[in-house]
Each structure stands twice: as structure tokens, then as C-alpha cells.
Short mmCIF file of C-alpha atoms and ligand atoms in Angstrom, two decimals:
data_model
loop_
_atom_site.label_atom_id
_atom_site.label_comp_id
_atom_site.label_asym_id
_atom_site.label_seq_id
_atom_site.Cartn_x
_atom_site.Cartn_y
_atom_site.Cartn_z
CA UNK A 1 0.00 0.00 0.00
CA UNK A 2 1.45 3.45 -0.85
CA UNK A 3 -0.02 7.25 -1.57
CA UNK A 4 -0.70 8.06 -5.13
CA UNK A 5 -1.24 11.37 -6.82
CA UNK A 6 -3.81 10.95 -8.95
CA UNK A 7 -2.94 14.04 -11.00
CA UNK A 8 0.64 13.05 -11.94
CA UNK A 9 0.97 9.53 -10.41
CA UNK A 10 3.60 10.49 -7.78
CA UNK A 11 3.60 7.86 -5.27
CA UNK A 12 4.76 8.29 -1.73
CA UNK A 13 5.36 5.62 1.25
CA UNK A 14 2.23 5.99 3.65
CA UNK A 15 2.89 8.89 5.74
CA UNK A 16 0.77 11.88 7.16
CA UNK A 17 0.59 13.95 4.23
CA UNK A 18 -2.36 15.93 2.26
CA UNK A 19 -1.83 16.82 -0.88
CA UNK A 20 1.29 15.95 -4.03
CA UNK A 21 4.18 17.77 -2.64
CA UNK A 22 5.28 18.15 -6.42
CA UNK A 23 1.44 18.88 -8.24
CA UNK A 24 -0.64 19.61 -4.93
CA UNK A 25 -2.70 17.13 -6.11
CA UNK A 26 -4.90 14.90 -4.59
CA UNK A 27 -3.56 11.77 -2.99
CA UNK A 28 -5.74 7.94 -2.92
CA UNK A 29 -4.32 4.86 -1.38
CA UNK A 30 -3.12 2.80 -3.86
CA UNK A 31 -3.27 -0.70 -3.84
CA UNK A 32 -1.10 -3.03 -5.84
CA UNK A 33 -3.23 -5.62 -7.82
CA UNK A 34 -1.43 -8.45 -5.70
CA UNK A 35 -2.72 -6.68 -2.47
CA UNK A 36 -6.36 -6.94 -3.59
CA UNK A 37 -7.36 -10.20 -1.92
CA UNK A 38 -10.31 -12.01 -1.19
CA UNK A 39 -13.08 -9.78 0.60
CA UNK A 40 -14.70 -12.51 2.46
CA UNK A 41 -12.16 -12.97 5.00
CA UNK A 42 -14.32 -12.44 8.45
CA UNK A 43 -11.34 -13.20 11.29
CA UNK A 44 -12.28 -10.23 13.07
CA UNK A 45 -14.17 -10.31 16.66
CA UNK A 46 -17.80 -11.45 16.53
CA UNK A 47 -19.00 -7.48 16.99
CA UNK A 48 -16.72 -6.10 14.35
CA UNK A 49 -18.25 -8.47 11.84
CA UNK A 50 -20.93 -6.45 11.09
CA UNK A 51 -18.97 -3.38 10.18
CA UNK A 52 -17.24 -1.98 7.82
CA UNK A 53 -14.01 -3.18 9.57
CA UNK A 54 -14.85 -6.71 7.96
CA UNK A 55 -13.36 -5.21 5.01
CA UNK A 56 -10.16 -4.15 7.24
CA UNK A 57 -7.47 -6.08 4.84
CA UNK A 58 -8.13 -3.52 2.63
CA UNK A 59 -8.00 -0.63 4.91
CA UNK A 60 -4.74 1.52 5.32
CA UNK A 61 -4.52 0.69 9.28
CA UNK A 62 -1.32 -1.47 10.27
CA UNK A 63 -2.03 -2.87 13.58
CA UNK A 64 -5.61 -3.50 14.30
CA UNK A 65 -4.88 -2.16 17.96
CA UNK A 66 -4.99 1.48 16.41
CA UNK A 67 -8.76 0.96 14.84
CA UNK A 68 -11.11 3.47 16.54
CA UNK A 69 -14.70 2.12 16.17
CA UNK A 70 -18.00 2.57 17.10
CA UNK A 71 -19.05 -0.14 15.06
CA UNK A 72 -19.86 1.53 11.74
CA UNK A 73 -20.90 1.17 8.28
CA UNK A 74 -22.79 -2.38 7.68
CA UNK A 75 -25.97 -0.08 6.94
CA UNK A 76 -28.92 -1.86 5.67
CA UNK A 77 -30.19 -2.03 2.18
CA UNK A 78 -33.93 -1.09 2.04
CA UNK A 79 -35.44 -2.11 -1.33
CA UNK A 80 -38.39 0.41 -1.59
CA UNK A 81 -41.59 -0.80 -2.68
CA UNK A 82 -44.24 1.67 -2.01
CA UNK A 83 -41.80 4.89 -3.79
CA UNK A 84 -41.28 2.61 -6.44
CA UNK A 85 -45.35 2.23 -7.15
CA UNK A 86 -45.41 6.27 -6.58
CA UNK A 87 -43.23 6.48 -9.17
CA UNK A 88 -44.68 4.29 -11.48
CA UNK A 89 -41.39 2.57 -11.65
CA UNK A 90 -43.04 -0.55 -11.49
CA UNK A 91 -40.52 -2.77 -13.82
CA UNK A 92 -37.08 -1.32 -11.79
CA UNK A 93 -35.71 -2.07 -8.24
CA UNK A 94 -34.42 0.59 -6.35
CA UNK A 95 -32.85 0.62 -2.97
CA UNK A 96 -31.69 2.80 -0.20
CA UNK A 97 -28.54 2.67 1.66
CA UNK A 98 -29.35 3.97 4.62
CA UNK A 99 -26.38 5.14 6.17
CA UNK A 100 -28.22 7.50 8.82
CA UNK A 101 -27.99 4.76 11.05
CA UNK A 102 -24.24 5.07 11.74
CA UNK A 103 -23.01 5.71 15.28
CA UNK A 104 -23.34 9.45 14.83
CA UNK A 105 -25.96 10.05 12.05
CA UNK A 106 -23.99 10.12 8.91
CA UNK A 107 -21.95 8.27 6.48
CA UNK A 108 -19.15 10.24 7.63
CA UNK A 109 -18.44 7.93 10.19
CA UNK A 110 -16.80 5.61 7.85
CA UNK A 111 -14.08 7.77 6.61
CA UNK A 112 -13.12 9.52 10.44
CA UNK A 113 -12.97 5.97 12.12
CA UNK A 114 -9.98 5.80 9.71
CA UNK A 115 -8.92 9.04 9.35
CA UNK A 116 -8.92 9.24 13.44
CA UNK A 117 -7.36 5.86 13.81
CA UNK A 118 -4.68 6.82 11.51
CA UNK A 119 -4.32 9.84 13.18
CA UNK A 120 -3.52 7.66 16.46
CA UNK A 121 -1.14 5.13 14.69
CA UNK A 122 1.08 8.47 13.44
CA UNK A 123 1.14 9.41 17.32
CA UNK A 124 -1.49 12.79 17.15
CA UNK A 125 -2.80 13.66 19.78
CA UNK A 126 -4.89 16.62 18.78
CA UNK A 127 -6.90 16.48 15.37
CA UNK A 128 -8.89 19.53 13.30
CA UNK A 129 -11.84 18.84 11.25
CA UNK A 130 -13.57 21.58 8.64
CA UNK A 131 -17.31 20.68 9.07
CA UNK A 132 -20.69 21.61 7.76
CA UNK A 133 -22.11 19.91 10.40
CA UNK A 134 -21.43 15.95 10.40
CA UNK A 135 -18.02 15.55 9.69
CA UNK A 136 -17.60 17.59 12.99
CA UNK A 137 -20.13 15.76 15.10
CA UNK A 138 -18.17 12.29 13.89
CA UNK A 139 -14.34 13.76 14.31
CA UNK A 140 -15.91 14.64 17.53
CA UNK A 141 -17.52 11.09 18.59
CA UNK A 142 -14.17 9.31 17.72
CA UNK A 143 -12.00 11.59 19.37
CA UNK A 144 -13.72 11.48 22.60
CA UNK A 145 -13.38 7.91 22.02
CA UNK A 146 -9.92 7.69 21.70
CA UNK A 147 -9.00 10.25 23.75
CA UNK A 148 -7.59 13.02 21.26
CA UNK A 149 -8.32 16.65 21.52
CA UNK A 150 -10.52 18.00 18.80
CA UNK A 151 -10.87 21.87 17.18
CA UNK A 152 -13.56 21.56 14.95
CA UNK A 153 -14.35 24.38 12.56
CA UNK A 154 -17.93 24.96 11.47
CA UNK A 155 -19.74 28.03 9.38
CA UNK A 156 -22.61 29.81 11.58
CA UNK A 157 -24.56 28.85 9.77
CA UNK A 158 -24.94 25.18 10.57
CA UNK A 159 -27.91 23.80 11.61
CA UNK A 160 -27.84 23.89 15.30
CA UNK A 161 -28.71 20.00 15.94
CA UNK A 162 -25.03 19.29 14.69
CA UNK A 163 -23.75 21.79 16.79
CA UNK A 164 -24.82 20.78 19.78
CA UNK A 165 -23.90 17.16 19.06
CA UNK A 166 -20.29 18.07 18.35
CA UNK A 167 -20.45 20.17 21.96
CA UNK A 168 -21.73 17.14 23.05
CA UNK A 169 -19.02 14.53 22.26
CA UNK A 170 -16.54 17.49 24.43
CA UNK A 171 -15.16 18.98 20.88
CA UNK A 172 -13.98 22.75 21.09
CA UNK A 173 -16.02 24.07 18.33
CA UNK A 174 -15.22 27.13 16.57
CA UNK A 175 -17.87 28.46 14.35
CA UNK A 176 -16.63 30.51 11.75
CA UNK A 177 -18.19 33.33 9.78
CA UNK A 178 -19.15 32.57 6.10
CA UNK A 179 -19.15 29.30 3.96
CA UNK A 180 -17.86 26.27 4.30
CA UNK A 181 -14.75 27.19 2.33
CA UNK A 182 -13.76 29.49 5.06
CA UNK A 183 -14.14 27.09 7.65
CA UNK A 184 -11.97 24.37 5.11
CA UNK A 185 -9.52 27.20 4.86
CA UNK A 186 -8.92 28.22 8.90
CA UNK A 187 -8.53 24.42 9.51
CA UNK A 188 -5.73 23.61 7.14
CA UNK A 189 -3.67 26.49 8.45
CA UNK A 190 -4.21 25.47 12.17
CA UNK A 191 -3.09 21.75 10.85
CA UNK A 192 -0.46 23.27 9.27
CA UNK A 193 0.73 25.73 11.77
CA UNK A 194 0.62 23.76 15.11
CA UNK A 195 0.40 20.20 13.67
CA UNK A 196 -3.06 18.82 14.29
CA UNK A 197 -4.25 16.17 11.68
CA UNK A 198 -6.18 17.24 9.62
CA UNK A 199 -9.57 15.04 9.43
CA UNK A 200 -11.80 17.38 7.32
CA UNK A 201 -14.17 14.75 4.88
CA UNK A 202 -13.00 16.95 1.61
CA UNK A 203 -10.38 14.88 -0.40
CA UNK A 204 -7.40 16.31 2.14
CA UNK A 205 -7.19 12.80 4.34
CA UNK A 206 -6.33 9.73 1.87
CA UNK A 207 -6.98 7.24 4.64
CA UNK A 208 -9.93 8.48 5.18
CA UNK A 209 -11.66 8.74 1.67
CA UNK A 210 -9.86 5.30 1.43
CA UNK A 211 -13.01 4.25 3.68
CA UNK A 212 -15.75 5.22 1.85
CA UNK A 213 -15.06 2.48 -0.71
CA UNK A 214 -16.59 0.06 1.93
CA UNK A 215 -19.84 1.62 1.03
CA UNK A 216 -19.09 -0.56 -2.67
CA UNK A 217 -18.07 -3.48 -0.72
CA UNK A 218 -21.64 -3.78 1.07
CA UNK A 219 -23.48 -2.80 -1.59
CA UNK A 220 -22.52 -5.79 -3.80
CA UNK A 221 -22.18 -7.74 -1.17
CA UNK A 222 -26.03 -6.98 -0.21
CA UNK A 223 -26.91 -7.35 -3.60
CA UNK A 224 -25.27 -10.49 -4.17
CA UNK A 225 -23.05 -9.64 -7.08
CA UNK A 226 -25.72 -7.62 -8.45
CA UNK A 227 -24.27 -4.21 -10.03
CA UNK A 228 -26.39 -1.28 -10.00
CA UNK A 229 -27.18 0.51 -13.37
CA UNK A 230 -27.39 3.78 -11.43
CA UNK A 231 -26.17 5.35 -8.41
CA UNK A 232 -27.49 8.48 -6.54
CA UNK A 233 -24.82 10.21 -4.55
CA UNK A 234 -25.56 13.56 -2.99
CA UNK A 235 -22.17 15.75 -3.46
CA UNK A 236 -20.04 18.63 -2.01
CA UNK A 237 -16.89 18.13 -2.82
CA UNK A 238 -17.19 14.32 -3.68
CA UNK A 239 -14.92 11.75 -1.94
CA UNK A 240 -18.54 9.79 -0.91
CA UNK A 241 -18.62 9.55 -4.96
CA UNK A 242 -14.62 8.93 -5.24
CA UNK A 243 -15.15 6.36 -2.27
CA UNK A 244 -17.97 4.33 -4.58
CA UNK A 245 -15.99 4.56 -7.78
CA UNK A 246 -13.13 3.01 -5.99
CA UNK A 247 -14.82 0.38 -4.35
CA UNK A 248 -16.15 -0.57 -7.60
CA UNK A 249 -12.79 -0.21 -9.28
CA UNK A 250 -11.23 -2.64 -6.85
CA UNK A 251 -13.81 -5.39 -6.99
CA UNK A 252 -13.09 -4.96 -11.11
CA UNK A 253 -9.63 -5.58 -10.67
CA UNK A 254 -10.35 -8.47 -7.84
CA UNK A 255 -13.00 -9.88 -9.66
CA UNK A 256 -11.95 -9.79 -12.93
CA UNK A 257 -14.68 -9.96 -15.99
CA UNK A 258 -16.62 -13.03 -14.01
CA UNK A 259 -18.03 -10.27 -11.39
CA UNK A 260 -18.46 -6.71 -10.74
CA UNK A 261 -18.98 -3.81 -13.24
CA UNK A 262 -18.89 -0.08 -12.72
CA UNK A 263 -22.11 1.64 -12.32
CA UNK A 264 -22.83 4.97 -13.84
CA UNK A 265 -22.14 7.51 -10.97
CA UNK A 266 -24.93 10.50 -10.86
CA UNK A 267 -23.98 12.94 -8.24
CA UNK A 268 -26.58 15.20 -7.00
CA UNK A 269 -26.22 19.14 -6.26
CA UNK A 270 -28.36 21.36 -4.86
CA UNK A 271 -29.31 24.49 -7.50
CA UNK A 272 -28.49 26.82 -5.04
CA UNK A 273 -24.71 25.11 -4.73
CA UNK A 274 -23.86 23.33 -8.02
CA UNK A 275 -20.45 23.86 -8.94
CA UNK A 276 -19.93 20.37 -10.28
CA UNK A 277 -23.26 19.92 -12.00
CA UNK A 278 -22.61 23.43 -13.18
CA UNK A 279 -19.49 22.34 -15.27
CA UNK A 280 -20.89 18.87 -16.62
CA UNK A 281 -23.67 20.31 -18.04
CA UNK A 282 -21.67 23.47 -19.46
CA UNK A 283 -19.22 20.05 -20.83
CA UNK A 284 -16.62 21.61 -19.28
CA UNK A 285 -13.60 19.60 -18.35
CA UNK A 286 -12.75 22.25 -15.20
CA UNK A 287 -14.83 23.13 -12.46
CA UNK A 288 -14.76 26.20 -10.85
CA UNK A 289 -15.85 27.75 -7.37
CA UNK A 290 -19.47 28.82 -6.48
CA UNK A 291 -20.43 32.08 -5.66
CA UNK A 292 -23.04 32.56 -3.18
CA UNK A 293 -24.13 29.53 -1.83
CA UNK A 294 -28.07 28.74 -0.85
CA UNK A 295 -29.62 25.87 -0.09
CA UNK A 296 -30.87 23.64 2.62
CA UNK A 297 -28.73 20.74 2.16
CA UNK A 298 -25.86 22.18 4.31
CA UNK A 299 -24.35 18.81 4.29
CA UNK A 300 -23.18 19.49 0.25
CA UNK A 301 -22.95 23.53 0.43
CA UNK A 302 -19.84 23.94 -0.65
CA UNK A 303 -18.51 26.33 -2.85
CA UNK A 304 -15.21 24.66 -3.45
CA UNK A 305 -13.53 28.09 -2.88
CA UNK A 306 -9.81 27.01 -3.05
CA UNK A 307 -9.67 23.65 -3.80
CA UNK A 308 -11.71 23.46 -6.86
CA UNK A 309 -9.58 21.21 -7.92
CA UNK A 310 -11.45 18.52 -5.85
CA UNK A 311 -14.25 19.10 -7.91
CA UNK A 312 -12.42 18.77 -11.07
CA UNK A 313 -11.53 15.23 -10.29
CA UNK A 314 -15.36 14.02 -8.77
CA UNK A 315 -16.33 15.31 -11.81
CA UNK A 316 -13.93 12.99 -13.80
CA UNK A 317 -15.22 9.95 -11.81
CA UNK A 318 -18.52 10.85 -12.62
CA UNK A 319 -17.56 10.87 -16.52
CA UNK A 320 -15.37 7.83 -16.21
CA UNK A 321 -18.09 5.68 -15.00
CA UNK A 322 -20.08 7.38 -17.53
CA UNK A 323 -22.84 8.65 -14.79
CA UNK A 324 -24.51 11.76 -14.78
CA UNK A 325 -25.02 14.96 -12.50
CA UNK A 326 -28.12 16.47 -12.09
CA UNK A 327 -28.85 19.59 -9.36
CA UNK A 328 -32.28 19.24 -7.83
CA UNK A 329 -34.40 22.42 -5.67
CA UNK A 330 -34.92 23.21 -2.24
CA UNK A 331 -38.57 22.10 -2.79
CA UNK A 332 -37.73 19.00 -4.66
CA UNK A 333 -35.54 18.12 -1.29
CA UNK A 334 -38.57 18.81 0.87
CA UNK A 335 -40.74 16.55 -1.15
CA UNK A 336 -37.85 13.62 -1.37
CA UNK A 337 -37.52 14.07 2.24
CA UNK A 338 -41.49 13.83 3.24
CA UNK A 339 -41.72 10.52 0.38
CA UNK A 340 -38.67 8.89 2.05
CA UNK A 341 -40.15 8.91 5.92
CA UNK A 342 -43.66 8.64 4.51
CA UNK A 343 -43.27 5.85 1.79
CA UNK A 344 -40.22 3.86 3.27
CA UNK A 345 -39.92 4.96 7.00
CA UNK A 346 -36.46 6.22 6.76
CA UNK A 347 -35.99 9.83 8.20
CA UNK A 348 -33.18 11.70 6.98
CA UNK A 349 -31.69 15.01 6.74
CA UNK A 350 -32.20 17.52 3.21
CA UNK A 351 -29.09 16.46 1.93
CA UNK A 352 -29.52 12.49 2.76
CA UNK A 353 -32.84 12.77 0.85
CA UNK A 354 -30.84 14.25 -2.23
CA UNK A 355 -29.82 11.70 -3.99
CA UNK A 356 -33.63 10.46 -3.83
CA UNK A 357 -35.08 14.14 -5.40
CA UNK A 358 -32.26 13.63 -8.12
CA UNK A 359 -33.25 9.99 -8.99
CA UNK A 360 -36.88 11.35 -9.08
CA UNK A 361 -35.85 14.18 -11.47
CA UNK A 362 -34.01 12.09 -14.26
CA UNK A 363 -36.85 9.59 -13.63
CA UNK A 364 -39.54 11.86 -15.04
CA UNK A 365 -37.36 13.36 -17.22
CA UNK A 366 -37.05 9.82 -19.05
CA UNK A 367 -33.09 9.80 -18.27
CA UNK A 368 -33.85 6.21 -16.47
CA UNK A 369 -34.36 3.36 -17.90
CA UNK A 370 -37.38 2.11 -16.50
CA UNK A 371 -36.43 -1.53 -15.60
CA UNK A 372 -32.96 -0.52 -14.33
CA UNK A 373 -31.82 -0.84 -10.96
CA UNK A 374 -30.75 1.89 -9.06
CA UNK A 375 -29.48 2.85 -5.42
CA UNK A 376 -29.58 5.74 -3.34
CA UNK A 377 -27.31 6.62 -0.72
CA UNK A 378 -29.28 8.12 1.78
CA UNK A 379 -26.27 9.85 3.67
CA UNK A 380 -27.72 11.64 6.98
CA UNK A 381 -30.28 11.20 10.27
CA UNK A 382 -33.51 13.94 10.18
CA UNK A 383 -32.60 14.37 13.95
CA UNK A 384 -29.65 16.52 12.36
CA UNK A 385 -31.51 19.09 11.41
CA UNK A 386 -34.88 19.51 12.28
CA UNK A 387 -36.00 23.03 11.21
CA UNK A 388 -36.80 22.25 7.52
CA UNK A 389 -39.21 19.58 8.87
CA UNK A 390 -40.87 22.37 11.27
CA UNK A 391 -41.19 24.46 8.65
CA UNK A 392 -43.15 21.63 6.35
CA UNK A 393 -47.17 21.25 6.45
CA UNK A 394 -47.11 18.80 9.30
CA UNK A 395 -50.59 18.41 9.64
CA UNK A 396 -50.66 18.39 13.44
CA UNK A 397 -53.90 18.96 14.87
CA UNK A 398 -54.82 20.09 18.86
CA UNK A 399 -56.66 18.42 21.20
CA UNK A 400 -58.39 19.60 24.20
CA UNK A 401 -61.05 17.82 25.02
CA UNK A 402 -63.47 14.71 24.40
CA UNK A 403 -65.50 16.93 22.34
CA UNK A 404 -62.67 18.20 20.24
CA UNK A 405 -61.72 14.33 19.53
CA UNK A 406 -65.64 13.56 18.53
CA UNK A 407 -65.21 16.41 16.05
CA UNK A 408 -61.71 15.91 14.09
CA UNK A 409 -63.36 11.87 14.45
ZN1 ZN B 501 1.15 15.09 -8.24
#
């Protein structure tokens, strides 16, 4: 296992570093072919099992001593049947991963139990973490859990259920004025300057991105060898998306031409922060920063101010697997968000309910073909932010009496 640029294919031994020190690209793990071994081993404790730590031979961490877990990934697969009839997509399947039902609400979890473990194998004892929101409230959770300080850096304006679960966890939280690039910005100079590791979920941590490929591993595992056609991914910057592709890239290799495929990668923006969707659909080959952002999904508001380059290469991925990427509205969040906990039971956060409003959007535009299977990944608990539901018709009604229950009766 080494680093590898993947702008100029530099490769460096696997040390604490975040970007090409010759391109300032970004860095991956790279693993030789010959290193790709079977995924089935399960020699872990009983509990781990379940996780995504099954797939821990082809994590970056060297002694298992150093893994920091609270026992996530292994999310379920929900196959939706009453959406599906909504949608009159009678003749497809389509899932949801529902990865709101990590440890701390998120699928973040994934890539900071590595990132954070790694971060204890290099001998840190203090880590930093840019945040919209659950990045922070996961760097917080595994840092409390292992016992390192944590700065986290969030913009004011995230929604306040994620900042009092990072307060929660015992995190020093510094909420910082502006978007999320701002916040991205402050926390690489405080890594820099006084030598925190840097955990933020952009593509700065390989180890961590390195974990997000798990989210491949289950998927075909729950689907028995089954490759989707199509695969929603809600996006900021992208290493969820990067994490997919290269979990489907590896089983490729691994697998050879008797198993897996890759599936065409859609990531979903919101109009109101669409950088990436912005450049596909202009068929530009370079993606640059947003201006003012504004949306509800917090979780993907990010203007990319900086490191646009990130984008650049999600949007790559995206063409590579030849996928798509579509930006969907506030409202069409709202409604993915009511369908989701009122057709399947799963409640999630605007930006987990993305990827759903942008498989509903090329649905009806006819961009899906109707007997294809498709997954969502359904990235974040509603208990993170509960205002947008407030705000929603909720039709509650009040009751006093008897007589006021004979009459709504
Ligand atoms: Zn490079």
C-alpha cells in the first residue's frame, strides 16, 4: 500500500501527508493488484463483523490495535416498494442505503474511524476537522473515544442540531463566519501551523476517503453480485462519490470480468450550490468555485472556494463511470424528504434525501431506464436538522377535550 497522486501519479510511502508535494494534487491509497485479496475474510471479533471493519485487509490501518470504532458502516439495504409504485417505476428495483444509522448520524463515520485511527497510529494527539455539520459531530464522537483533543471548525450557519452534538461529544467548536470554504480554509492552516491532523471529509485525508469504498463493498455484497445501473450520490466536494468509484474499481480488478462492473455515478447538487453539475452540463472539463451559496442541504454547500480542484476530479469519476449529475431544488428536497419517511420509513436530513429528489428528477425526465436498478445513498439522520421539517405542512392537529376528539373523528 502506498499514496498516489492521482494528477501526476507520484507515489509516496504511507505517511501523514495531504496533498502531491510536487502537483498539490490529490492523494488515494493505492493498492497493488497483488494486495487486492479475497473480501470474504471475516477473522475479526464477533461485533466487528458487522462493520465496515470486515473489510479491514483492505483498509490503510497497520495494527488493528490502532482501529477506533463505534461499530460503523454495515448499513442496511432497504429495497423500496411503495416509492417505487409512486413512481410508477413498477418494472425497476431501487434501494436505499441507509447510512443515517451510523453511530453518529452520517456516512461520515466511515471515513473519520480511519482518518482518526490513523491519526492515532502516526502518534497525534490533537486532530482539526472543517465541518458543515457531520463531519464535525463524527471527528468529535471518535476523538472522545480515543482520547484526542478535537478543534472543529464549522460556518454559523450550521444547523444547530449538529452543533450541539459536536459540543456534546466534548469537541472545542469554533464556528466561523461565512461558507464552508472558510471554515476548510482556517482548519488547514491550524493543521499546518501547530500540527493537528487534519480530518476534514473533503479529499485532504487519503486514509480516510480510502473508507468510503466500503460503502461498494456492502453494496454488492447486499446485492449479491448484483451491479447497480445507477447510483445516486448527494455531493459537495465528492470523496462519498470517489469512495464508490473506488470500491467498484477494486472489486473490477479483484473480480476480474466473471463479477463486478462499474455503475454509472450520478452525483446530485443542490441548484443553489452546483459547482460540479454546473461544469458537466456546461461540458466543461474544469470546475470552478461557487459564488453565493443557498440551499438547505448544508451537508453538500460547498462552494469549493480554493480547492476546486477537488471538484475537477469528482467530476472525472462521474464521466469515467459514464454517470450523470443532475442539481435538484430546495422544494424538490422537501418533497424527497417527506416521500422517504412517509413511503419507506427512513428519516433523513435535506441532503440524505438528495440523492432520492435527483433519482426522481431524471426519472420523469425519461433519463432512467425504466427496468434498471438503481441505489440511493441516503447519507444523513432527520434528527440533524430539524428546522426544515418544522417548517413543512405537518398536519398536526390540537386536542383539548373529548369533544374536540368527537369532532376531528
Ligand atoms: Zn502530483
Amino acid at each position: 500500500m502506498k499514496l498516489k497522486c492521482v494528477n501526476c501519479a507520484e507515489t509516496y510511502p504511507p505517511i501523514m501527508i495531504y496533498s502531491c508535494n510536487k502537483c498539490d494534487g490529490i492523494l488515494e491509497v493505492f493498492y497493488e493488484k497483488k494486495d487486492l485479496n479475497d473480501l470474504n475474510k471475516e477473522h475479526l471479533e464477533m461485533n466487528k463483523v458487522n462493520t465496515m471493519w470486515r473489510y479491514s485487509d483492505r483498509l490503510s490501518i497497520g495494527d488493528d490495535d490502532n482501529i477506533i470504532s463505534l461499530y460503523e458502516g454495515g448499513t442496511p439495504l432497504h429495497f423500496s416498494k411503495r416509492y417505487k409504485s409512486e413512481l410508477n417505476f413498477f418494472k425497476g428495483e431501487l434501494y436505499f442505503k441507509d447510512e443515517t444509522v451510523n453511530p453518529t448520524g452520517s456516512f461520515k463515520d466511515r471515513l473519520v474511524s480511519v482518518a482518526i485511527s490513523k491519526a492515532k497510529e502516526f502518534g497525534y494527539n490533537k486532530i482539526v476537522c472543517a465541518s458543515s455539520g457531520n463531519a464535525g459531530a463524527s471527528a468529535a464522537a471518535y476523538a472522545a473515544k480515543s482520547g484526542i483533543d478535537a478543534v472543529i471548525l464549522a460556518p454559523q450557519s450550521t444547523p444547530k442540531e449538529k452543533v450541539i452534538q459536536i459540543l456534546a461529544y466534548g469537541a472545542t467548536v469554533l464556528l466561523v463566519k461565512g461558507h464552508y470554504s472558510n471554515s476548510y480554509k482556517l482548519a488547514k492552516e491550524l493543521s499546518e501551523r501547530h500540527n493537528l491532523c487534519n480530518v476534514s471529509t473533503t479529499y485532504l485525508n487519503p486514509y480516510g476517503t480510502d473508507a468510503l469504498k466500503t460503502v461498494a463493498f456492502e453494496l454488492n455484497n447486499q446485492l449479491k453480485g448484483e451491479v447497480p445501473d445507477y447510483i445516486f450520490i448527494p455531493i459537495g466536494s465528492g470523496p462519498l462519490l470517489k469512495g464508490v468509484y473506488q470500491g467498484y474499481n477494486e472489486l473490477v480488478q479483484s473480480l476480474g470480468n466473471i463479477g463486478a462492473t462499474m455503475p454509472k455515478l450520478i452525483g446530485v447538487q443542490a441548484e443553489g450550490c452546483a459547482p460540479i453539475v454546473s461544469a458537466f452540463e456546461n461540458n466543461k472539463e474544469v470546475v470552478t468555485a461557487w459564488g453565493e451559496s443557498n440551499t438547505i442541504a448544508s451537508g453538500i454547500s460547498d462552494p469549493l472556494i480554493g480547492y476546486e480542484k477537488d471538484g475537477t476530479y469528482t467530476l472525472k469519476l462521474i464521466r469515467d463511470s459514464k454517470g450523470s449529475a443532475v442539481s435538484v431544488t430546495d422544494e424538490e428536497i422537501k418533497k424527497a424528504m417527506r416521500d422517504l419517511s412517509q413511503f419507506e420509513g427512513i428519516f433523513a436530513e435535506p441532503t440524505g434525501a438528495a440523492s432520492l429528489a435527483g433519482f426522481r428528477k431524471l426519472c420523469e425526465k425519461g433519463a432512467i431506464n425504466s427496468s434498471s436498478r438503481v441505489a440511493c445513498l441516503i447519507t444523513g439522520h432527520g434528527f440533524k436538522d430539524m428546522k426544515i421539517y418544522q417548517e413543512m405542512e405537518n398536519g398536526l392537529h390540537y386536542i383539548n377535550d373529548i369533544s374536540d376528539l368527537n369532532a376531528f373523528l
